[in-house]
XYZ file of C-alpha atoms in Angstrom:
686
model
C -22.557 -38.829 -21.919
C -25.500 -39.940 -19.808
C -23.374 -39.697 -16.677
C -22.346 -36.174 -17.567
C -25.934 -35.220 -18.140
C -26.915 -36.792 -14.820
C -24.149 -34.946 -13.062
C -25.400 -31.707 -14.520
C -28.904 -32.498 -13.334
C -27.553 -32.949 -9.779
C -26.000 -29.496 -9.618
C -26.593 -27.628 -6.408
C -28.959 -26.539 -5.104
C -30.779 -29.801 -5.780
C -34.597 -29.909 -5.993
C -36.328 -33.195 -6.788
C -39.305 -31.701 -8.599
C -37.075 -29.479 -10.692
C -34.799 -32.466 -11.344
C -37.727 -34.508 -12.753
C -38.965 -31.564 -14.787
C -35.564 -30.885 -16.335
C -35.132 -34.553 -17.139
C -38.500 -34.613 -18.867
C -37.742 -31.508 -20.960
C -34.415 -32.994 -22.073
C -36.169 -36.106 -23.304
C -37.405 -36.014 -26.958
C -41.189 -36.243 -26.786
C -41.178 -35.660 -23.087
C -42.330 -32.039 -23.149
C -45.869 -30.743 -23.188
C -48.096 -31.113 -26.228
C -47.361 -27.571 -27.323
C -43.647 -28.250 -27.750
C -41.586 -28.788 -30.837
C -42.174 -32.512 -30.730
C -45.431 -34.174 -29.860
C -45.687 -35.600 -26.306
C -44.815 -39.279 -26.218
C -45.458 -40.918 -22.807
C -43.819 -44.170 -23.884
C -40.553 -42.412 -24.645
C -40.802 -40.515 -21.403
C -41.423 -43.772 -19.471
C -38.541 -45.458 -21.261
C -36.280 -42.498 -20.458
C -37.332 -42.591 -16.788
C -36.663 -46.359 -16.584
C -33.244 -45.976 -18.194
C -32.447 -42.999 -16.016
C -33.472 -44.883 -12.895
C -31.129 -47.701 -13.932
C -28.327 -45.163 -14.435
C -29.050 -43.699 -11.011
C -28.838 -47.176 -9.489
C -25.478 -47.758 -11.166
C -24.320 -44.342 -10.053
C -25.493 -45.094 -6.502
C -23.628 -48.418 -6.507
C -20.494 -46.734 -7.808
C -20.741 -44.002 -5.207
C -21.480 -46.627 -2.497
C -18.393 -48.629 -3.504
C -16.340 -45.468 -3.355
C -17.795 -44.649 0.063
C -17.043 -48.176 1.311
C -13.526 -47.927 -0.064
C -13.037 -44.599 1.679
C -14.522 -46.005 4.912
C -12.160 -49.009 4.767
C -9.253 -46.693 4.131
C -10.396 -44.515 7.046
C -10.647 -47.580 9.376
C -7.244 -48.816 8.225
C -5.639 -45.447 8.807
C -7.392 -45.199 12.194
C -5.974 -48.595 13.232
C -2.519 -47.591 12.026
C -2.803 -44.347 13.965
C -3.949 -46.261 17.073
C -0.967 -48.623 16.761
C 1.358 -45.658 16.397
C -0.168 -44.084 19.516
C 0.268 -47.374 21.424
C 3.888 -47.633 20.268
C 4.466 -44.058 21.389
C 2.869 -44.819 24.765
C 5.081 -47.879 25.199
C 8.109 -45.854 24.220
C 7.050 -43.221 26.723
C 6.662 -45.856 29.453
C 10.097 -47.303 28.653
C 11.582 -43.816 28.715
C 9.842 -43.067 32.007
C 11.103 -46.358 33.474
C 14.635 -45.540 32.320
C 14.259 -42.125 33.900
C 13.207 -43.720 37.198
C 16.122 -46.160 37.057
C 18.479 -43.307 36.294
C 17.049 -41.316 39.202
C 17.469 -44.289 41.541
C 21.006 -44.830 40.276
C 21.841 -41.159 40.868
C 20.446 -41.431 44.413
C 22.443 -44.634 44.954
C 25.646 -43.000 43.694
C 25.014 -39.945 45.872
C 24.562 -42.194 48.910
C 27.789 -44.021 48.071
C 29.615 -40.712 47.651
C 28.433 -39.557 51.080
C 29.445 -42.894 52.570
C 32.825 -42.686 50.833
C 33.309 -39.193 52.241
C 32.623 -40.477 55.731
C 35.059 -43.324 55.180
C 37.736 -40.974 53.857
C 37.251 -38.746 56.860
C 37.477 -41.797 59.124
C 40.700 -42.841 57.376
C 42.267 -39.366 57.326
C 42.125 -38.805 61.097
C 44.100 -41.996 61.966
C 46.477 -41.155 59.110
C 47.138 -37.727 60.590
C 47.749 -39.340 63.943
C 50.091 -41.884 62.380
C 52.037 -39.138 60.579
C 52.353 -37.160 63.817
C 53.415 -40.279 65.702
C 55.993 -41.114 63.018
C 57.366 -37.577 63.196
C 57.685 -37.814 66.996
C 59.449 -41.175 66.710
C 61.866 -39.677 64.201
C 62.631 -36.810 66.572
C 63.016 -39.292 69.415
C 65.565 -41.346 67.421
C 67.577 -38.200 66.795
C 67.768 -37.577 70.539
C 68.880 -41.153 71.096
C 71.599 -40.868 68.440
C 72.770 -37.541 69.822
C 72.614 -35.997 66.353
C 69.807 -33.460 65.853
C 69.362 -33.264 62.071
C 65.805 -31.891 61.821
C 65.368 -28.234 60.992
C 63.016 -27.706 63.909
C 65.899 -28.260 66.372
C 68.540 -26.299 64.390
C 66.497 -23.249 63.437
C 66.461 -20.586 66.238
C 63.151 -19.287 64.879
C 61.400 -22.646 65.679
C 62.437 -22.867 69.301
C 58.837 -22.859 70.545
C 57.877 -25.719 68.209
C 60.938 -27.695 69.320
C 60.027 -27.159 72.956
C 56.484 -28.409 72.283
C 57.813 -31.548 70.630
C 60.181 -32.279 73.476
C 57.368 -31.808 75.969
C 55.062 -34.156 74.061
C 57.730 -36.828 73.857
C 58.252 -36.603 77.571
C 54.628 -36.446 78.678
C 52.648 -38.805 76.351
C 52.904 -41.696 78.797
C 52.220 -39.518 81.746
C 49.180 -38.024 79.943
C 47.592 -41.439 79.475
C 48.112 -42.167 83.148
C 46.678 -38.762 83.997
C 43.621 -39.466 81.829
C 43.032 -42.765 83.625
C 43.291 -41.121 87.033
C 40.954 -38.286 86.003
C 38.408 -40.816 84.756
C 38.431 -42.613 88.084
C 37.987 -39.298 89.888
C 35.191 -38.302 87.503
C 36.966 -35.086 86.459
C 35.388 -34.518 83.055
C 37.215 -31.251 82.406
C 40.645 -32.764 82.964
C 39.749 -35.790 80.820
C 38.734 -33.462 77.994
C 42.024 -31.513 78.238
C 44.170 -34.643 78.160
C 42.166 -36.163 75.296
C 42.562 -32.961 73.291
C 46.367 -33.058 73.775
C 46.558 -36.740 72.769
C 44.183 -36.371 69.804
C 46.897 -36.280 67.112
C 49.189 -38.847 68.681
C 49.343 -42.593 68.676
C 48.589 -42.522 72.367
C 45.061 -41.246 71.629
C 43.877 -44.697 70.511
C 45.315 -46.181 73.675
C 43.569 -43.475 75.659
C 40.205 -44.497 74.101
C 40.885 -48.178 74.838
C 41.646 -47.357 78.464
C 38.463 -45.304 78.714
C 36.307 -48.107 77.224
C 37.816 -50.709 79.523
C 37.563 -48.580 82.653
C 33.967 -47.394 82.053
C 32.809 -51.052 82.025
C 34.337 -51.806 85.409
C 31.542 -52.540 87.851
C 28.878 -51.949 85.216
C 27.524 -55.521 85.154
C 26.153 -55.930 88.653
C 22.600 -57.113 87.861
C 21.394 -60.474 86.618
C 20.144 -58.808 83.435
C 23.134 -58.188 81.165
C 21.088 -56.370 78.523
C 19.633 -53.941 81.026
C 23.130 -53.265 82.405
C 24.427 -52.567 78.886
C 21.556 -50.185 78.092
C 22.180 -48.202 81.298
C 25.951 -48.179 80.699
C 25.647 -46.904 77.120
C 23.137 -44.259 78.151
C 25.546 -42.934 80.777
C 28.657 -43.169 78.602
C 26.957 -41.551 75.581
C 26.452 -38.359 77.582
C 30.017 -38.435 78.920
C 31.899 -39.066 75.656
C 30.274 -36.001 74.143
C 31.861 -33.927 76.898
C 35.297 -35.602 76.769
C 36.118 -36.500 73.165
C 35.929 -34.368 70.041
C 34.681 -37.389 67.984
C 32.187 -39.041 70.367
C 30.546 -41.169 67.603
C 33.822 -43.026 67.055
C 34.268 -43.707 70.772
C 30.646 -44.883 71.163
C 30.952 -47.191 68.157
C 34.155 -48.667 69.570
C 32.529 -49.125 73.003
C 29.502 -50.892 71.535
C 31.724 -53.091 69.366
C 33.702 -54.045 72.470
C 30.501 -54.851 74.382
C 29.090 -57.018 71.576
C 32.321 -58.869 70.809
C 33.136 -59.550 74.429
C 30.280 -59.334 76.922
C 27.271 -60.236 74.782
C 29.035 -62.902 72.729
C 30.343 -64.592 75.880
C 26.886 -64.413 77.503
C 25.183 -65.904 74.428
C 27.752 -68.679 74.094
C 27.408 -69.618 77.739
C 23.587 -69.704 77.655
C 23.322 -71.665 74.401
C 26.211 -74.095 74.633
C 24.985 -75.511 77.940
C 21.623 -76.595 76.436
C 22.376 -77.182 72.755
C 22.915 -80.904 73.079
C 21.038 -81.619 76.306
C 17.739 -79.726 76.154
C 16.639 -78.689 72.666
C 13.437 -77.025 73.898
C 15.328 -74.814 76.331
C 17.979 -74.143 73.693
C 15.352 -72.858 71.228
C 13.725 -70.736 73.940
C 17.119 -69.297 74.938
C 18.070 -68.617 71.307
C 14.783 -66.798 70.690
C 15.069 -64.828 73.931
C 18.719 -63.874 73.433
C 18.282 -62.889 69.787
C 15.161 -60.881 70.562
C 16.774 -59.037 73.447
C 19.909 -58.375 71.410
C 17.911 -56.864 68.550
C 15.867 -54.789 71.009
C 19.096 -53.543 72.572
C 20.488 -52.718 69.117
C 17.343 -50.717 68.363
C 17.907 -48.685 71.533
C 21.578 -48.169 70.704
C 20.698 -46.954 67.195
C 19.389 -43.776 68.825
C 22.991 -42.818 69.598
C 25.321 -41.151 67.113
C 27.477 -44.017 65.806
C 28.370 -42.697 62.381
C 26.516 -42.504 59.087
C 25.896 -46.267 58.633
C 25.012 -47.267 62.177
C 22.246 -49.728 61.228
C 24.587 -51.784 59.045
C 27.227 -51.574 61.797
C 24.830 -52.964 64.436
C 23.461 -55.632 62.078
C 26.983 -56.930 61.431
C 27.681 -57.121 65.156
C 24.497 -59.171 65.704
C 25.237 -61.406 62.722
C 28.777 -62.120 63.976
C 27.343 -63.371 67.271
C 24.365 -65.429 66.067
C 25.219 -66.592 62.529
C 26.617 -69.948 63.684
C 23.396 -70.630 65.625
C 20.902 -69.354 63.041
C 22.320 -71.517 60.240
C 21.040 -74.691 61.907
C 17.987 -73.145 63.568
C 15.164 -74.386 61.301
C 16.486 -77.969 61.280
C 16.538 -78.042 65.078
C 13.091 -76.393 65.195
C 11.548 -79.009 62.911
C 13.253 -81.891 64.691
C 12.076 -80.652 68.086
C 8.532 -80.073 66.824
C 8.406 -83.577 65.367
C 9.620 -85.192 68.570
C 7.434 -83.042 70.801
C 4.266 -83.550 68.729
C 4.818 -87.291 68.534
C 5.328 -87.441 72.316
C 2.116 -85.448 72.996
C 0.069 -87.820 70.841
C 1.676 -90.972 72.204
C 1.160 -89.838 75.796
C -2.539 -89.297 75.066
C -3.071 -92.703 73.460
C -1.124 -94.370 76.282
C -3.454 -92.701 78.799
C -6.363 -94.364 76.966
C -4.562 -97.714 76.844
C -5.032 -97.523 73.102
C -2.696 -99.052 70.578
C -2.973 -97.016 67.390
C -4.285 -99.049 64.504
C -2.468 -98.712 61.178
C -4.598 -96.830 58.679
C -4.477 -97.729 55.004
C -2.356 -100.883 55.430
C -4.084 -102.733 52.609
C -5.124 -105.705 54.766
C -8.367 -107.625 54.185
C -9.801 -106.267 57.439
C -8.945 -102.754 56.349
C -10.635 -103.352 53.000
C -13.755 -104.643 54.754
C -13.903 -101.613 56.997
C -13.512 -99.215 54.089
C -16.269 -100.958 52.116
C -18.546 -100.955 55.168
C -17.811 -97.253 55.765
C -19.091 -96.358 52.316
C -21.960 -98.840 52.039
C -24.469 -100.610 54.246
C -23.181 -104.084 53.441
C -22.908 -106.357 56.516
C -19.205 -107.220 56.504
C -18.913 -108.234 60.119
C -19.354 -106.407 63.422
C -18.202 -102.807 63.843
C -15.471 -101.820 66.271
C -16.677 -101.042 69.775
C -14.880 -97.935 71.036
C -17.176 -97.639 74.094
C -18.074 -94.094 73.043
C -14.470 -92.844 72.985
C -13.955 -90.228 70.256
C -10.141 -90.357 70.421
C -10.119 -86.585 70.081
C -8.655 -84.522 72.891
C -8.998 -80.786 73.400
C -5.908 -80.850 75.602
C -3.846 -82.585 72.927
C -4.981 -80.087 70.313
C -4.195 -77.090 72.525
C -0.723 -78.495 73.262
C 0.021 -79.143 69.582
C -1.208 -75.694 68.558
C 0.739 -74.045 71.362
C 3.969 -75.773 70.361
C 3.386 -74.783 66.734
C 2.560 -71.196 67.700
C 5.868 -70.934 69.574
C 7.609 -72.396 66.513
C 5.970 -69.801 64.225
C 7.050 -66.999 66.591
C 10.642 -68.246 66.679
C 10.603 -68.793 62.921
C 9.465 -65.214 62.334
C 12.242 -63.803 64.495
C 15.130 -66.157 63.700
C 14.673 -66.864 59.977
C 16.403 -64.927 57.276
C 13.708 -62.817 55.534
C 14.329 -64.663 52.268
C 13.815 -68.052 53.958
C 10.902 -67.070 56.210
C 8.009 -68.254 53.948
C 9.736 -71.566 53.224
C 10.503 -72.195 56.906
C 6.988 -71.247 58.011
C 5.516 -73.614 55.407
C 7.671 -76.499 56.681
C 6.324 -75.900 60.216
C 2.764 -75.799 58.859
C 3.283 -79.181 57.179
C 4.265 -80.676 60.537
C 1.091 -79.252 62.102
C -0.964 -80.821 59.315
C 0.810 -84.140 59.770
C 0.413 -84.462 63.530
C -2.837 -82.575 64.197
C -4.889 -83.137 61.061
C -3.627 -86.533 59.911
C -2.345 -88.346 62.998
C -5.046 -87.062 65.351
C -8.208 -85.766 63.635
C -8.118 -87.985 60.561
C -7.211 -91.019 62.664
C -10.158 -90.334 64.984
C -12.454 -90.070 61.961
C -11.199 -93.393 60.641
C -11.808 -95.060 64.015
C -15.183 -93.335 64.287
C -16.240 -94.581 60.865
C -15.169 -98.098 61.772
C -17.231 -97.903 64.970
C -20.502 -96.862 63.308
C -22.876 -99.832 63.583
C -24.909 -101.200 60.711
C -28.270 -99.625 59.960
C -30.200 -102.604 61.412
C -28.338 -102.608 64.764
C -30.488 -102.288 67.883
C -29.791 -99.722 70.636
C -26.741 -98.511 68.701
C -24.438 -95.912 70.257
C -24.353 -93.195 67.616
C -21.363 -91.429 69.080
C -19.986 -90.395 65.683
C -21.872 -87.125 66.133
C -19.649 -86.490 69.158
C -16.670 -87.030 66.860
C -18.155 -84.510 64.421
C -18.683 -81.947 67.165
C -15.156 -82.233 68.515
C -13.618 -82.317 65.025
C -15.445 -79.091 64.128
C -14.246 -77.394 67.307
C -10.678 -78.521 66.678
C -10.719 -77.404 63.085
C -11.907 -73.928 64.094
C -8.844 -73.702 66.362
C -6.632 -74.951 63.529
C -8.142 -72.395 61.135
C -7.626 -69.574 63.643
C -3.947 -70.399 64.017
C -3.606 -70.597 60.241
C -5.011 -67.072 59.876
C -3.395 -65.488 62.955
C 0.121 -66.949 62.935
C 0.895 -68.456 59.513
C -0.743 -66.030 57.086
C 1.298 -62.964 58.192
C 4.501 -64.911 57.472
C 3.596 -66.059 53.941
C 0.952 -63.600 52.715
C 3.323 -61.796 50.341
C 5.172 -64.855 49.000
C 4.502 -67.638 46.445
C 4.200 -70.074 49.383
C 0.746 -68.636 50.093
C -0.720 -70.623 47.184
C 0.874 -73.840 48.429
C -0.439 -73.288 51.954
C -3.972 -72.571 50.795
C -3.913 -75.610 48.509
C -2.667 -77.853 51.313
C -5.300 -76.516 53.705
C -8.048 -77.068 51.124
C -6.809 -80.608 50.488
C -6.882 -81.414 54.209
C -10.371 -79.936 54.632
C -11.752 -81.881 51.687
C -10.305 -85.172 52.960
C -11.871 -84.668 56.382
C -15.180 -83.479 54.923
C -15.485 -86.668 52.856
C -15.111 -88.784 55.989
C -17.417 -86.549 58.021
C -20.069 -86.710 55.299
C -19.724 -90.480 55.079
C -19.983 -90.867 58.848
C -22.968 -88.525 59.132
C -24.752 -90.327 56.295
C -24.260 -93.707 57.929
C -25.246 -92.273 61.315
C -28.493 -90.980 59.815
C -29.071 -94.451 58.391
C -28.622 -95.851 61.897
C -31.116 -93.334 63.276
C -33.663 -94.324 60.648
C -32.890 -97.969 61.382
C -33.563 -97.382 65.077
C -36.889 -95.707 64.263
C -37.762 -98.597 61.958
C -36.998 -101.022 64.783
C -39.257 -99.073 67.173
C -42.085 -99.085 64.657
C -41.652 -102.768 63.894
C -41.662 -103.642 67.589
C -44.339 -101.297 68.921
C -46.794 -100.849 66.037
C -49.575 -103.468 66.030
C -51.798 -104.176 63.057
C -54.795 -103.768 65.329
C -53.746 -100.179 66.093
C -55.446 -99.068 62.904
C -58.250 -101.652 62.917
C -59.411 -101.623 66.552
C -61.839 -104.371 67.559
C -64.095 -101.877 69.283
C -64.435 -98.848 67.015
C -66.419 -96.951 69.621
C -64.113 -97.416 72.590
C -60.706 -96.010 71.492
C -59.267 -93.815 74.257
C -55.715 -93.038 73.062
C -54.693 -89.866 71.207
C -51.855 -91.506 69.285
C -50.184 -94.924 69.269
C -47.327 -96.059 71.487
C -45.072 -96.556 68.454
C -45.644 -92.956 67.399
C -44.914 -91.682 70.898
C -41.617 -93.560 71.140
C -40.494 -92.589 67.646
C -41.237 -88.905 68.309
C -39.317 -89.026 71.590
C -36.365 -90.635 69.799
C -36.497 -88.072 66.968
C -36.526 -85.131 69.386
C -33.370 -86.443 71.076
C -31.603 -86.910 67.763
C -32.558 -83.448 66.499
C -31.177 -81.886 69.657
C -28.064 -84.002 69.345
C -27.509 -82.838 65.769
C -27.862 -79.204 66.877
C -25.201 -79.739 69.553
C -22.844 -81.467 67.142
C -23.047 -79.153 64.132
C -22.666 -75.459 63.528
C -23.667 -72.929 60.910
C -25.370 -74.154 57.754
C -24.375 -77.730 58.523
C -27.204 -77.919 61.076
C -29.890 -77.209 58.472
C -28.225 -79.439 55.890
C -28.089 -82.484 58.189
C -31.554 -81.887 59.673
C -33.004 -81.534 56.190
C -31.559 -84.900 55.209
C -32.709 -86.512 58.458
C -36.176 -84.986 58.066
C -36.562 -86.227 54.490
C -35.544 -89.746 55.525
C -37.825 -89.589 58.570
C -40.744 -88.614 56.333
C -39.934 -91.386 53.851
C -39.867 -93.932 56.688
C -43.258 -92.866 58.087
C -44.755 -92.658 54.598
C -43.662 -96.209 53.779
C -44.633 -97.438 57.251
C -48.223 -96.173 56.961
C -48.654 -97.979 53.648
C -48.170 -101.353 55.381
C -51.568 -101.302 57.161
C -55.272 -101.367 56.459
C -57.378 -98.699 58.110
C -60.854 -98.734 59.498
C -62.677 -95.485 60.033
C -61.409 -95.137 63.617
C -58.006 -96.515 62.593
C -57.732 -93.807 59.966
C -58.432 -91.216 62.657
C -55.647 -92.714 64.772
C -53.310 -92.582 61.765
C -54.146 -88.905 61.337
C -53.431 -88.340 65.033
C -50.084 -90.166 64.670
C -49.111 -88.074 61.643
C -50.130 -84.932 63.504
C -47.748 -85.957 66.273
C -45.009 -86.720 63.735
C -45.709 -83.304 62.229
C -45.268 -81.719 65.653
C -41.839 -83.395 65.890
C -41.030 -82.157 62.378
C -41.429 -78.583 63.629
C -38.368 -79.162 65.838
C -36.291 -79.457 62.644
C -37.062 -75.808 61.777
C -36.758 -76.772 58.116
C -39.624 -75.624 55.872
C -39.215 -78.548 53.460
C -39.601 -81.176 56.214
C -42.694 -79.485 57.633
C -44.174 -79.262 54.145
C -43.618 -82.995 53.596
C -45.471 -83.867 56.796
C -48.246 -81.398 55.961
C -48.733 -83.272 52.703
C -48.634 -86.633 54.507
C -51.256 -85.367 56.953
C -53.458 -84.381 54.033
C -52.959 -87.812 52.464
C -54.137 -89.479 55.672
C -57.426 -87.626 55.336
C -58.127 -89.959 52.411
C -58.371 -92.788 54.959
C -61.428 -91.303 56.693
C -63.210 -89.028 54.250
C -66.636 -90.069 52.945
C -66.462 -91.799 49.539
C -68.462 -89.100 47.824
C -66.013 -86.422 49.028
C -62.830 -88.156 47.844
C -62.634 -86.301 44.557
C -63.085 -82.959 46.311
C -60.378 -83.768 48.882
C -57.964 -84.912 46.155
C -58.482 -81.581 44.426
C -57.515 -79.669 47.570
C -54.548 -77.323 47.692
C -52.107 -79.836 49.229
C -53.027 -82.876 47.121
C -53.862 -81.463 43.721
C -50.258 -81.638 42.431
C -49.558 -85.165 43.704
C -49.394 -88.182 41.428
C -52.794 -89.874 41.052
C -51.224 -93.289 41.688
C -49.984 -92.086 45.081
C -53.442 -90.856 46.016
C -54.981 -94.113 44.836
C -52.441 -96.104 46.855
C -53.593 -94.387 50.058
C -57.267 -94.881 49.268
C -56.601 -98.608 48.732
C -55.493 -98.833 52.376
C -59.084 -98.341 53.544
C -60.829 -101.541 54.669
C -63.927 -100.408 52.780
C -62.043 -99.926 49.537
C -63.554 -102.900 47.706
C -66.958 -102.930 49.342
C -67.529 -99.218 48.688
C -66.018 -99.505 45.178
C -63.874 -96.422 45.833
C -61.737 -97.106 42.809
C -64.383 -95.575 40.559
C -63.511 -92.184 42.013
C -60.078 -92.459 40.311
C -61.308 -93.719 36.961
């Protein structure tokens, strides 16, 4: 009943003040004092509390109903979306079926047209055969002396009989007349004779005679393909004037040329080199196939019937199929032999016997450990500065492979092209990347001296430079000649993976060699410092009579560093320059930092140390690496601690360049001063 009352109170239009007022008047004791029942605020409060509770319950009920309706709405929306998706898929399937049906209709229409052409091509010879059979029947009747056919017994068909008799008598003479007219170049007479012979068996013989005679004297040049192109161009114009079906005559002429002249020419050129000179055989095969396809493209401009492209393709396939079946095997075998010979000839010219790589011997194990560490496992190999990388070898290998890619593109079946191109690429990787570049890196790593070697020949950077140049050439051929052959096939992924694998293997060895070369550079600098730097350099006996601007050790180290920086710039390219120079600069700074901490410094000695660091800093500018210059700026600031007055130490340590440094590092530099204990400088760091 309360719910009904509440519903009545909510009748439209709803007004909150009126709603409260009506609720109060409905409540016993809730009206004004002048009402029937005295005003009772407690009852009114109790009614309001109960009514509020009812409203809450009503709100919850309505909210549950709303949620239920929302869930139902979402569910129905999802179902509707699924139905729409199903309809879309059905529409796509229907559209696909429509496309397939359309393609099938087009295919059937093409076949019907082709069948019509074939039927027409069959009907004409059939008509000729029927006419020839009829003439032979009439001829037999003359031989037997018994004329049974109606055409000879019916007076009304005397003209037809006369025509038959004339044809029987003159067919042979007509063919001879056609031949004579062709030799005289009398096109009109040739056309007349051909028209008479059209429906007789002699017509085919007439065409054969024409094809044979028009080729007489046509092949006078050394270039057979040029002769054929000129011949067909001339004949194509003539057959249109002589024969009523010139496309048939042209097709028969071209078939004769391919099956006789071209096939004989190809066989002669290829058979003489197939077993004796594989390189020349492959060149001849590529040249002959290319020129034949070019000729076929020219001939396709002529009217040869409705399916001339298939006709020409079959003629080419009949000539070259026996050679193309074994092509890729011969290509790979030749490329293997040729690449191996190029490499062997190079190593022979260097009087170098190739060392086996990865044999598992103890010496090999030692070399591999020494390549990756600085452990002294015996002397390094002396290659006398030979990188064992040859630009000429690389160019020859790439040229041979480029020719192979070109032949592969032309001579491979389209379905086998990606697979064949990939097999050629693997040979390039084997002989160029593994047998030449990787081998040179292995030898180069073995030849890097230990870090403590004196006057070491750091020629590994030359290996890096040449390897980078070679790899750029390799990468260019990959992009220019291999990618177009495999870009639209699954073999692309394999090629890219193989290339990445090769790059990563070489980069590991290059990184290892560069790291050990940098160690050697630092070792050489350390040797210069140990040899040239005297303890008295920074504690001169006569503090007032020091004439030098910087020490001899500093001068020699800076000269050495400048040479190495320039050498790195020549050997690297791109971001590699900054990467290597950054590493060299950081190690150079660490060496000088540790070196300076080995000495004690007087006041004048500290000034000399500052001058040395300033000179080192000037060399650091050659690196063109902000980090390296910053490190030497900080080191220069640290050296100021060697000469600054004791009372100013705290101020200097709080300067911009030193404020963020570890206090122990600052203290370590202050301890290098000869007056450290006497001046009690340690209290400034307490």
